[in-house]
Short mmCIF file of C-alpha atoms in Angstrom, two decimals:
data_model
loop_
_atom_site.label_atom_id
_atom_site.label_comp_id
_atom_site.label_asym_id
_atom_site.label_seq_id
_atom_site.Cartn_x
_atom_site.Cartn_y
_atom_site.Cartn_z
CA MET A 1 -23.48 -5.23 -38.86
CA ILE A 2 -21.85 -8.15 -36.99
CA VAL A 3 -18.10 -8.25 -37.49
CA VAL A 4 -16.12 -11.05 -36.54
CA LYS A 5 -13.05 -10.32 -34.86
CA ARG A 6 -9.92 -12.24 -33.73
CA VAL A 7 -8.94 -11.42 -30.31
CA VAL A 8 -5.30 -10.93 -29.65
CA GLY A 9 -3.87 -14.39 -28.70
CA GLU A 10 -5.28 -17.85 -29.65
CA MET A 11 -8.99 -17.38 -28.43
CA LEU A 12 -11.94 -18.37 -29.84
CA LEU A 13 -14.79 -15.76 -29.80
CA HIS A 14 -18.18 -16.51 -28.32
CA PHE A 15 -20.94 -15.00 -29.86
CA SER A 16 -23.76 -17.34 -28.84
CA SER A 17 -26.10 -14.31 -28.75
CA LEU A 18 -25.88 -10.64 -28.78
CA ILE A 19 -26.13 -10.77 -24.94
CA GLY A 20 -23.04 -13.28 -25.17
CA GLU A 21 -22.13 -15.71 -22.83
CA SER A 22 -20.37 -14.49 -19.94
CA PHE A 23 -18.83 -16.32 -17.47
CA CYS A 24 -17.43 -13.46 -15.35
CA PHE A 25 -18.78 -12.36 -12.50
CA ALA A 26 -22.42 -10.79 -12.00
CA SER A 27 -21.06 -7.34 -12.11
CA CYS A 28 -19.81 -7.99 -15.52
CA PRO A 29 -20.39 -4.88 -17.69
CA ARG A 30 -23.23 -4.96 -20.44
CA ILE A 31 -21.45 -2.69 -23.13
CA LEU A 32 -23.91 -3.66 -25.85
CA LYS A 33 -25.86 -0.35 -26.86
CA ASN A 34 -26.51 -1.71 -30.69
CA ASN A 35 -25.73 -3.98 -33.28
CA THR A 36 -22.49 -2.85 -33.81
CA THR A 37 -20.96 -3.30 -30.83
CA GLN A 38 -19.77 -6.84 -29.26
CA ILE A 39 -18.52 -7.94 -26.21
CA VAL A 40 -15.52 -10.03 -26.84
CA GLU A 41 -15.08 -12.23 -23.61
CA PRO A 42 -11.53 -14.19 -22.87
CA PRO A 43 -12.35 -17.98 -23.09
CA SER A 44 -12.96 -20.21 -20.50
CA THR A 45 -12.91 -24.17 -20.46
CA LEU A 46 -15.27 -26.39 -19.12
CA GLU A 47 -13.30 -29.06 -17.53
CA GLU A 48 -10.29 -27.43 -16.48
CA GLU A 49 -9.34 -24.86 -14.19
CA GLU A 50 -9.65 -21.17 -15.83
CA GLU A 51 -6.69 -20.29 -17.99
CA PRO A 52 -4.78 -17.57 -16.92
CA LEU A 53 -6.21 -14.22 -18.51
CA PRO A 54 -3.90 -13.09 -21.43
CA ASP A 55 -1.83 -9.83 -20.83
CA GLU A 56 -3.85 -8.20 -23.52
CA PHE A 57 -7.25 -8.64 -25.09
CA VAL A 58 -9.84 -7.00 -26.76
CA LEU A 59 -12.85 -5.59 -24.21
CA VAL A 60 -15.00 -3.75 -26.79
CA GLU A 61 -15.08 -3.16 -30.40
CA LYS A 62 -17.19 -0.45 -32.01
CA SER A 63 -17.91 -0.33 -36.15
CA GLN A 64 -18.91 3.15 -37.21
CA LEU A 65 -21.11 3.89 -40.21
CA ASP A 66 -18.14 5.08 -42.11
CA GLY A 67 -16.42 1.96 -41.56
CA GLU A 68 -13.99 3.31 -38.67
CA VAL A 69 -13.34 0.65 -36.27
CA GLU A 70 -12.34 1.41 -32.81
CA GLN A 71 -11.14 -1.10 -29.92
CA ILE A 72 -10.89 -0.81 -26.64
CA ILE A 73 -7.98 -3.07 -25.49
CA PHE A 74 -7.49 -4.42 -21.84
CA SER A 75 -3.86 -4.75 -21.05
CA SER A 76 -2.12 -5.83 -17.50
CA GLY A 77 1.17 -5.94 -18.82
CA GLY A 78 2.05 -2.57 -17.60
CA ASP A 79 2.39 -0.64 -21.00
CA VAL A 80 1.54 2.90 -19.71
CA ASP A 81 3.29 6.13 -21.25
CA VAL A 82 3.78 8.06 -18.25
CA TYR A 83 3.28 11.30 -20.25
CA GLU A 84 -0.24 9.89 -21.86
CA LEU A 85 -1.16 8.65 -17.76
CA GLN A 86 -0.35 12.46 -16.96
CA ALA A 87 -2.48 13.79 -19.41
CA LEU A 88 -5.14 11.45 -18.41
CA CYS A 89 -5.00 12.42 -14.84
CA ASP A 90 -5.01 16.17 -15.72
CA LYS A 91 -8.58 15.47 -17.85
CA VAL A 92 -10.24 13.77 -15.00
CA GLY A 93 -9.25 16.60 -12.63
CA TRP A 94 -6.54 15.09 -10.30
CA PRO A 95 -3.68 17.28 -8.65
CA ARG A 96 -0.43 16.94 -10.58
CA ARG A 97 1.92 14.77 -9.31
CA PRO A 98 5.94 14.70 -10.15
CA LEU A 99 6.66 12.68 -13.66
CA SER A 100 9.53 11.21 -11.82
CA LYS A 101 7.28 9.83 -9.11
CA LEU A 102 4.49 8.90 -11.38
CA ALA A 103 6.87 6.70 -13.31
CA ALA A 104 8.69 4.82 -10.01
CA ALA A 105 4.81 4.12 -9.15
CA LEU A 106 4.21 2.59 -12.13
CA LYS A 107 7.23 0.69 -12.00
CA ASN A 108 7.02 -0.35 -8.69
CA SER A 109 3.58 -1.64 -8.68
CA TYR A 110 2.89 -5.48 -9.02
CA MET A 111 -0.09 -5.03 -11.65
CA VAL A 112 -0.43 -2.37 -13.93
CA ALA A 113 -3.73 -2.47 -15.90
CA ALA A 114 -4.39 -0.15 -18.69
CA LEU A 115 -7.13 0.62 -21.46
CA HIS A 116 -6.27 1.81 -24.64
CA SER A 117 -8.28 2.82 -27.79
CA VAL A 118 -7.28 1.86 -30.84
CA LYS A 119 -8.84 3.48 -34.15
CA LYS A 120 -8.60 1.98 -37.43
CA LEU A 121 -9.93 3.23 -40.74
CA PRO A 122 -10.72 0.59 -43.22
CA GLY A 123 -7.72 0.48 -46.08
CA SER A 124 -5.73 2.70 -44.09
CA GLU A 125 -3.28 -0.53 -43.83
CA GLY A 126 -1.86 -0.41 -40.37
CA ASN A 127 -2.56 3.42 -39.69
CA GLU A 128 -4.00 3.48 -36.32
CA GLN A 129 -4.44 5.42 -33.67
CA LYS A 130 -3.88 4.43 -30.20
CA ARG A 131 -4.88 6.38 -27.15
CA LEU A 132 -4.52 5.47 -23.27
CA ILE A 133 -8.05 6.11 -21.94
CA GLY A 134 -7.98 4.43 -18.67
CA MET A 135 -5.76 2.98 -15.84
CA ALA A 136 -5.49 1.21 -12.37
CA ARG A 137 -2.59 -0.13 -10.45
CA ALA A 138 -2.10 -2.54 -7.60
CA THR A 139 0.37 -2.69 -5.02
CA SER A 140 1.10 -6.05 -3.19
CA ASP A 141 3.48 -8.21 -1.14
CA HIS A 142 3.00 -11.04 -4.16
CA ALA A 143 1.75 -13.36 -1.33
CA PHE A 144 -1.30 -12.30 0.89
CA ASN A 145 -2.65 -8.59 0.01
CA ALA A 146 -2.99 -6.15 -2.84
CA THR A 147 -4.33 -2.67 -2.58
CA ILE A 148 -5.45 -0.89 -5.69
CA TRP A 149 -4.71 2.72 -6.36
CA ASP A 150 -5.43 5.49 -9.16
CA VAL A 151 -8.32 3.94 -10.73
CA LEU A 152 -9.30 6.19 -13.61
CA VAL A 153 -11.29 6.09 -16.99
CA ASP A 154 -11.16 9.16 -19.47
CA PRO A 155 -14.26 11.26 -19.11
CA SER A 156 -15.46 10.90 -22.55
CA TYR A 157 -15.33 6.94 -22.06
CA GLN A 158 -17.11 6.58 -18.41
CA GLY A 159 -20.58 5.40 -18.06
CA GLN A 160 -19.94 2.32 -20.44
CA GLY A 161 -18.97 -0.16 -17.91
CA LEU A 162 -15.34 0.14 -18.86
CA GLY A 163 -14.05 0.97 -15.37
CA LYS A 164 -16.08 -1.76 -13.95
CA ALA A 165 -14.62 -4.39 -16.56
CA MET A 166 -10.50 -2.92 -15.70
CA VAL A 167 -11.34 -3.24 -11.89
CA GLU A 168 -13.09 -6.77 -12.33
CA LYS A 169 -10.04 -8.26 -14.93
CA MET A 170 -7.53 -6.96 -12.31
CA ILE A 171 -9.59 -9.03 -9.47
CA ARG A 172 -9.54 -11.98 -11.27
CA THR A 173 -5.70 -11.79 -12.33
CA LEU A 174 -5.18 -11.13 -8.68
CA LEU A 175 -7.09 -14.42 -7.67
CA GLN A 176 -5.56 -16.37 -10.26
CA ARG A 177 -2.20 -15.08 -8.71
CA ASP A 178 -3.44 -16.42 -5.36
CA ILE A 179 -3.34 -13.01 -3.72
CA GLY A 180 -6.59 -13.40 -1.25
CA ASN A 181 -6.99 -10.28 -0.08
CA ILE A 182 -7.80 -7.47 -2.18
CA THR A 183 -8.29 -3.72 -0.75
CA LEU A 184 -8.50 -0.26 -1.88
CA PHE A 185 -9.75 3.06 -0.44
CA ALA A 186 -12.61 4.73 -1.94
CA ASP A 187 -13.63 8.19 -2.05
CA SER A 188 -17.44 8.53 -0.48
CA GLN A 189 -18.78 9.13 -4.00
CA VAL A 190 -17.22 5.97 -5.48
CA VAL A 191 -17.88 3.32 -2.70
CA GLU A 192 -21.26 2.69 -4.20
CA PHE A 193 -19.01 1.48 -7.60
CA TYR A 194 -16.91 -0.61 -5.87
CA ARG A 195 -19.84 -2.43 -3.46
CA ASN A 196 -21.24 -3.31 -6.89
CA LEU A 197 -17.81 -4.85 -7.83
CA GLY A 198 -18.07 -7.01 -4.68
CA PHE A 199 -15.92 -4.84 -2.19
CA GLU A 200 -17.27 -4.34 1.42
CA PRO A 201 -16.32 -1.51 3.26
CA ASP A 202 -15.46 -1.82 7.02
CA PRO A 203 -15.97 -5.81 7.19
CA GLU A 204 -15.88 -6.88 10.83
CA GLY A 205 -15.64 -3.23 11.71
CA ILE A 206 -11.81 -3.29 10.27
CA LYS A 207 -11.04 0.64 9.78
CA GLY A 208 -9.06 1.95 6.79
CA MET A 209 -7.05 4.74 8.23
CA PHE A 210 -4.51 7.53 6.97
CA TRP A 211 -1.55 8.86 8.98
CA TYR A 212 -2.31 12.56 9.23
CA PRO A 213 -4.18 12.91 6.28
CA ARG A 214 -3.43 16.68 4.52
CA TYR A 215 -6.92 18.27 3.28
CA MET B 1 -18.59 10.77 -12.37
CA ARG B 2 -14.96 10.49 -11.13
CA MET B 3 -14.58 7.20 -10.78
CA SER B 4 -11.32 7.36 -9.21
CA THR B 5 -10.27 5.88 -5.84
CA ARG B 6 -8.04 8.49 -4.21
CA PRO B 7 -4.28 9.43 -5.04
CA THR B 8 -2.26 11.62 -2.71
CA ARG B 9 -4.26 14.67 -1.72
CA PRO B 10 -3.36 18.21 -2.65
CA GLU B 11 -2.31 20.19 0.17
CA ARG B 12 -5.18 22.68 0.70
CA LYS B 13 -5.02 23.55 4.24
CA THR B 14 -2.79 21.52 7.28
CA ARG B 15 -4.79 20.51 9.68
CA LYS B 16 -3.97 21.25 13.64
CA CYS B 17 -1.73 18.17 14.42
CA PRO B 18 -0.66 17.39 17.56
CA ILE B 19 2.36 15.74 16.73
CA LEU B 20 3.25 17.55 13.54
CA SER B 21 3.75 21.58 14.12
CA ASN B 22 3.39 23.41 11.32
CA ASP B 23 6.64 24.87 11.46
CA TRP B 24 8.88 23.99 8.77
CA HIS B 25 12.86 23.45 8.72
CA PHE B 26 12.80 23.82 12.19
CA HIS B 27 14.83 22.63 14.96
CA VAL B 28 13.75 20.61 17.83
CA SER B 29 15.52 20.17 20.95
CA ASP B 30 14.38 17.36 22.91
CA GLN B 31 15.41 16.84 26.57
CA LEU B 32 18.52 15.06 26.76
CA ILE B 33 18.37 11.29 28.36
CA SER B 34 22.09 10.52 29.12
CA PRO B 35 22.45 7.55 31.87
CA HIS B 36 25.83 7.91 33.22
CA ASN B 37 27.04 4.14 32.64
CA LEU B 38 25.98 4.63 28.82
CA ASN B 39 28.74 3.69 26.30
CA PRO B 40 29.81 7.05 24.44
CA ASN B 41 29.04 5.34 21.30
CA LEU B 42 25.60 5.27 21.99
CA PHE B 43 25.41 8.99 23.10
CA TRP B 44 23.13 10.85 20.92
CA ARG B 45 22.67 14.19 20.60
CA ALA B 46 18.98 15.29 21.21
CA SER B 47 18.00 17.77 18.80
CA ARG B 48 16.22 16.25 15.46
CA LYS B 49 15.01 17.77 12.26
CA ILE B 50 12.61 15.92 10.36
CA LYS B 51 12.81 17.06 6.61
CA GLY B 52 10.10 19.64 5.90
CA CYS B 53 8.35 19.38 9.21
CA ARG B 54 8.94 19.15 13.01
CA LEU B 55 7.49 16.39 15.35
CA LYS B 56 6.95 18.00 18.57
CA SER B 57 8.88 17.19 21.58
CA SER B 58 5.97 15.90 23.34
CA PHE B 59 5.53 13.20 20.78
CA TRP B 60 9.10 11.91 21.39
CA GLU B 61 8.21 12.43 25.16
CA SER B 62 5.06 10.19 24.95
CA ILE B 63 7.09 7.25 23.06
CA ARG B 64 9.86 7.42 26.06
CA SER B 65 7.43 7.42 29.13
CA GLY B 66 5.94 4.34 27.69
CA ILE B 67 9.13 2.76 27.66
CA LEU B 68 10.87 4.13 31.10
CA LYS B 69 9.59 2.07 33.57
CA ASN B 70 12.66 2.06 36.32
CA ASN B 71 16.06 3.38 36.51
CA THR B 72 17.66 0.40 34.96
CA THR B 73 15.67 1.08 31.41
CA GLN B 74 17.11 3.86 29.05
CA ILE B 75 15.90 4.94 26.04
CA VAL B 76 18.74 4.93 23.48
CA GLU B 77 17.74 7.39 20.58
CA PRO B 78 19.05 7.66 16.94
CA PRO B 79 21.63 10.31 16.20
CA SER B 80 20.82 13.58 14.33
CA THR B 81 22.96 16.38 13.62
CA LEU B 82 22.09 19.84 14.59
CA GLU B 83 22.48 21.92 11.47
CA GLU B 84 21.54 19.58 8.76
CA GLU B 85 18.55 18.00 7.86
CA GLU B 86 17.64 14.91 9.83
CA GLU B 87 20.19 11.70 8.75
CA PRO B 88 18.39 8.84 7.61
CA LEU B 89 17.66 6.55 10.38
CA PRO B 90 20.12 3.96 10.51
CA ASP B 91 19.09 0.44 9.53
CA GLU B 92 19.55 -0.81 13.15
CA PHE B 93 19.75 0.68 16.82
CA VAL B 94 19.26 -0.03 20.13
CA LEU B 95 15.75 1.03 21.72
CA VAL B 96 15.88 -0.07 25.19
CA GLU B 97 18.38 -1.15 26.79
CA LYS B 98 17.84 -3.27 30.58
CA SER B 99 20.02 -4.17 33.06
CA GLN B 100 19.22 -6.96 35.44
CA LEU B 101 20.24 -7.10 39.16
CA ASP B 102 22.27 -10.43 37.91
CA GLY B 103 24.07 -8.51 35.31
CA GLU B 104 22.14 -9.53 32.27
CA VAL B 105 21.80 -7.05 29.96
CA GLU B 106 19.28 -7.38 27.50
CA GLN B 107 18.75 -4.98 24.47
CA ILE B 108 15.68 -4.64 22.34
CA ILE B 109 17.31 -3.48 18.87
CA PHE B 110 14.88 -2.12 16.30
CA SER B 111 15.96 -2.67 12.38
CA SER B 112 14.36 -1.97 9.12
CA GLY B 113 16.77 -4.00 6.97
CA GLY B 114 14.09 -6.86 6.68
CA ASP B 115 16.63 -9.53 8.80
CA VAL B 116 13.47 -11.55 9.84
CA ASP B 117 13.88 -15.26 10.04
CA VAL B 118 10.82 -16.72 8.40
CA TYR B 119 10.58 -19.64 11.11
CA GLU B 120 11.20 -17.19 13.78
CA LEU B 121 8.31 -15.18 12.32
CA GLN B 122 6.21 -18.38 11.92
CA ALA B 123 6.66 -19.00 15.49
CA LEU B 124 5.87 -15.25 16.60
CA CYS B 125 2.54 -15.40 14.84
CA ASP B 126 1.89 -18.45 16.37
CA LYS B 127 2.39 -17.34 19.83
CA VAL B 128 0.00 -13.86 19.08
CA GLY B 129 -2.61 -16.28 17.62
CA TRP B 130 -2.89 -15.60 14.33
CA PRO B 131 -4.04 -18.27 11.79
CA ARG B 132 -1.24 -20.48 10.26
CA ARG B 133 -0.13 -19.11 6.65
CA PRO B 134 2.28 -21.44 4.49
CA LEU B 135 5.77 -20.56 5.29
CA SER B 136 6.71 -20.02 1.33
CA LYS B 137 4.07 -17.33 0.95
CA LEU B 138 5.09 -15.81 4.23
CA ALA B 139 8.84 -15.66 2.84
CA ALA B 140 7.41 -14.37 -0.36
CA ALA B 141 5.59 -11.33 1.57
CA LEU B 142 9.02 -10.80 3.44
CA LYS B 143 10.88 -10.63 0.15
CA ASN B 144 8.42 -8.08 -1.57
CA SER B 145 7.66 -5.96 1.01
CA TYR B 146 8.89 -2.27 0.72
CA MET B 147 9.72 -2.38 4.22
CA VAL B 148 10.37 -4.90 6.93
CA ALA B 149 10.80 -3.92 10.25
CA ALA B 150 11.64 -5.92 13.22
CA LEU B 151 12.36 -5.79 16.90
CA HIS B 152 15.03 -8.36 18.52
CA SER B 153 15.90 -9.24 22.20
CA VAL B 154 19.30 -9.51 22.49
CA LYS B 155 20.49 -10.89 25.94
CA LYS B 156 24.15 -10.92 27.11
CA LEU B 157 25.40 -12.10 30.41
CA PRO B 158 28.49 -10.07 31.85
CA GLY B 159 31.63 -12.13 31.02
CA SER B 160 29.95 -14.60 28.60
CA GLU B 161 32.28 -12.70 25.94
CA GLY B 162 29.78 -12.71 22.96
CA ASN B 163 27.46 -15.32 23.85
CA GLU B 164 24.42 -13.59 23.30
CA GLN B 165 20.40 -14.72 22.92
CA LYS B 166 19.01 -13.18 20.20
CA ARG B 167 15.38 -13.69 19.60
CA LEU B 168 12.71 -12.09 17.39
CA ILE B 169 10.12 -10.12 19.23
CA GLY B 170 8.35 -8.16 17.03
CA MET B 171 7.76 -7.28 13.13
CA ALA B 172 5.86 -4.76 11.04
CA ARG B 173 5.99 -4.53 7.41
CA ALA B 174 4.71 -2.00 4.49
CA THR B 175 4.13 -2.47 0.89
CA SER B 176 4.55 1.03 -1.28
CA ASP B 177 4.50 1.76 -5.04
CA HIS B 178 7.90 3.60 -3.52
CA ALA B 179 6.49 7.07 -4.49
CA PHE B 180 3.36 7.89 -3.05
CA ASN B 181 1.43 5.19 -0.92
CA ALA B 182 2.37 2.75 1.49
CA THR B 183 0.35 0.48 3.42
CA ILE B 184 1.29 -1.39 6.71
CA TRP B 185 0.37 -4.96 7.15
CA ASP B 186 0.72 -7.48 9.86
CA VAL B 187 1.92 -5.50 13.13
CA LEU B 188 2.78 -7.95 16.17
CA VAL B 189 4.57 -8.16 19.41
CA ASP B 190 5.62 -10.93 21.32
CA PRO B 191 2.76 -10.82 23.96
CA SER B 192 5.44 -11.20 26.79
CA TYR B 193 6.70 -7.71 25.66
CA GLN B 194 3.56 -5.93 24.94
CA GLY B 195 2.31 -3.21 26.86
CA GLN B 196 6.04 -1.22 26.84
CA GLY B 197 5.15 0.65 24.00
CA LEU B 198 7.43 -1.19 21.69
CA GLY B 199 4.70 -1.58 18.91
CA LYS B 200 4.36 2.02 19.06
CA ALA B 201 8.00 2.96 18.80
CA MET B 202 8.28 0.08 15.93
CA VAL B 203 5.38 1.95 14.06
CA GLU B 204 6.74 5.26 14.54
CA LYS B 205 10.07 4.62 13.31
CA MET B 206 8.70 2.83 10.18
CA ILE B 207 6.60 6.05 9.55
CA ARG B 208 9.50 8.20 10.30
CA THR B 209 11.45 6.24 7.31
CA LEU B 210 8.66 6.34 4.93
CA LEU B 211 8.14 10.06 5.23
CA GLN B 212 12.05 10.23 5.08
CA ARG B 213 11.74 8.60 1.62
CA ASP B 214 8.99 10.88 0.73
CA ILE B 215 6.11 8.64 0.94
CA GLY B 216 3.71 11.00 2.05
CA ASN B 217 0.37 8.43 2.04
CA ILE B 218 0.75 6.02 5.01
CA THR B 219 -2.20 4.01 5.07
CA LEU B 220 -2.92 0.67 7.18
CA PHE B 221 -6.01 -1.18 8.11
CA ALA B 222 -6.73 -1.73 11.77
CA ASP B 223 -9.36 -4.15 13.45
CA SER B 224 -11.88 -2.71 15.61
CA GLN B 225 -9.81 -3.17 18.90
CA VAL B 226 -6.40 -1.76 17.68
CA VAL B 227 -7.83 1.66 15.67
CA GLU B 228 -7.34 3.65 19.03
CA PHE B 229 -3.78 2.23 18.98
CA TYR B 230 -3.16 3.85 15.83
CA ARG B 231 -5.25 6.95 16.37
CA ASN B 232 -2.57 7.73 19.10
CA LEU B 233 0.12 7.42 16.51
CA GLY B 234 -1.62 9.82 14.32
CA PHE B 235 -3.75 7.57 11.81
CA GLU B 236 -7.24 8.71 11.35
CA PRO B 237 -10.11 6.38 9.74
CA ASP B 238 -12.36 7.43 7.21
CA PRO B 239 -10.93 10.90 6.24
CA GLU B 240 -13.30 12.87 4.27
CA GLY B 241 -15.40 9.81 4.25
CA ILE B 242 -13.20 7.68 2.45
CA LYS B 243 -13.60 4.03 3.11
CA GLY B 244 -11.36 1.04 3.09
CA MET B 245 -12.85 -1.76 1.42
CA PHE B 246 -12.00 -5.34 0.98
CA TRP B 247 -13.49 -7.90 -1.89
CA TYR B 248 -15.61 -10.38 -0.55
CA PRO B 249 -13.78 -10.81 2.80
CA ARG B 250 -13.87 -14.47 4.04
CA TYR B 251 -14.90 -14.32 7.68
#
């Protein structure tokens, strides 16, 4: 069952086909699994330059057989609850970090992107369940360079292309703000993941270095 | 699959480190350098203590020996108290002082207060051969860096009563989330002042300041020809296979 949804903001939905007209980069994920899942893409105009990405929009929408609708919402406004984030970091198995430092890190990041799952039952009239299921943030000098840190997605939501979408949206927002040098440090097992998003390790022999890493 | 870029890592074990000793809360007694003609206000006590760890005296020696070339050059170290934890590095202090035969005194001053004139910086970037960047963006980058370190040369002729010539001769800056990570960018030293250990000293002071602010993950991206320079300062490339990556680098 195809359900037409209005995206947050004044945007039109493009449903040219189930595959969807996609104007994002080649690495944009194909989230389509069945008839009840649609990609909701932000719009783009043909003539003018690309409009800035809205702060918040629906990435994926799923309708269950019982009528429950789940939306995965991307936001770059930094609305991340630090307690939810701590729980998410625990869930992916990261070492515990002090809550106050987590809060400071969020506050002092140039961009904080988040994925939230919002579940609504039909007829429940505004009763919705909102959960943080992904996050990524970037530090920057607001002019030349940005470095992406702490990319994580709830294990129950992994494998759907949500992490890729989140990072891809971050990149696009950074480029729109004319920040041309986008960097990150990738664990060896995720180097391929980022390569698929357009990242290159050690270009021209440039090495990422750490001061006395403790391990 | 864990699809995360790495947060600060757990402290499972400390690696043998030529700069940091594994002793904690210990005092280091460095050799005192006390030239006779130093202004008593510039006389610093020798011992220093880094919060939580100890920097081996050999590390400071290697920095000093790089700067000491002749009798008229003295290293002026920042102060530290014996009993308490190391006081925060002052925002500004004299790194090197040189007296010429004609009486002219030149001080190289380190500062981390961000007092960098963007026009001077542009000229310095030109001097080292870096591609031109828009002035407004340079200014924004300085304004939005967590730390901006600078080296200035101040020349005074005796009897000139306050007539001094101050020039920007080096800079380095770092972005940070103020909690876990910092990345150092744009390290440069005027070519006429290179080879004296000033760049090393500048980066070393930055590191110390960042550590004092409890920012434990200090990173940077080094051109292939300067990887060794940073290795000598304690940086390690690709630890545990972590790769620095760039999005569609243009070259």
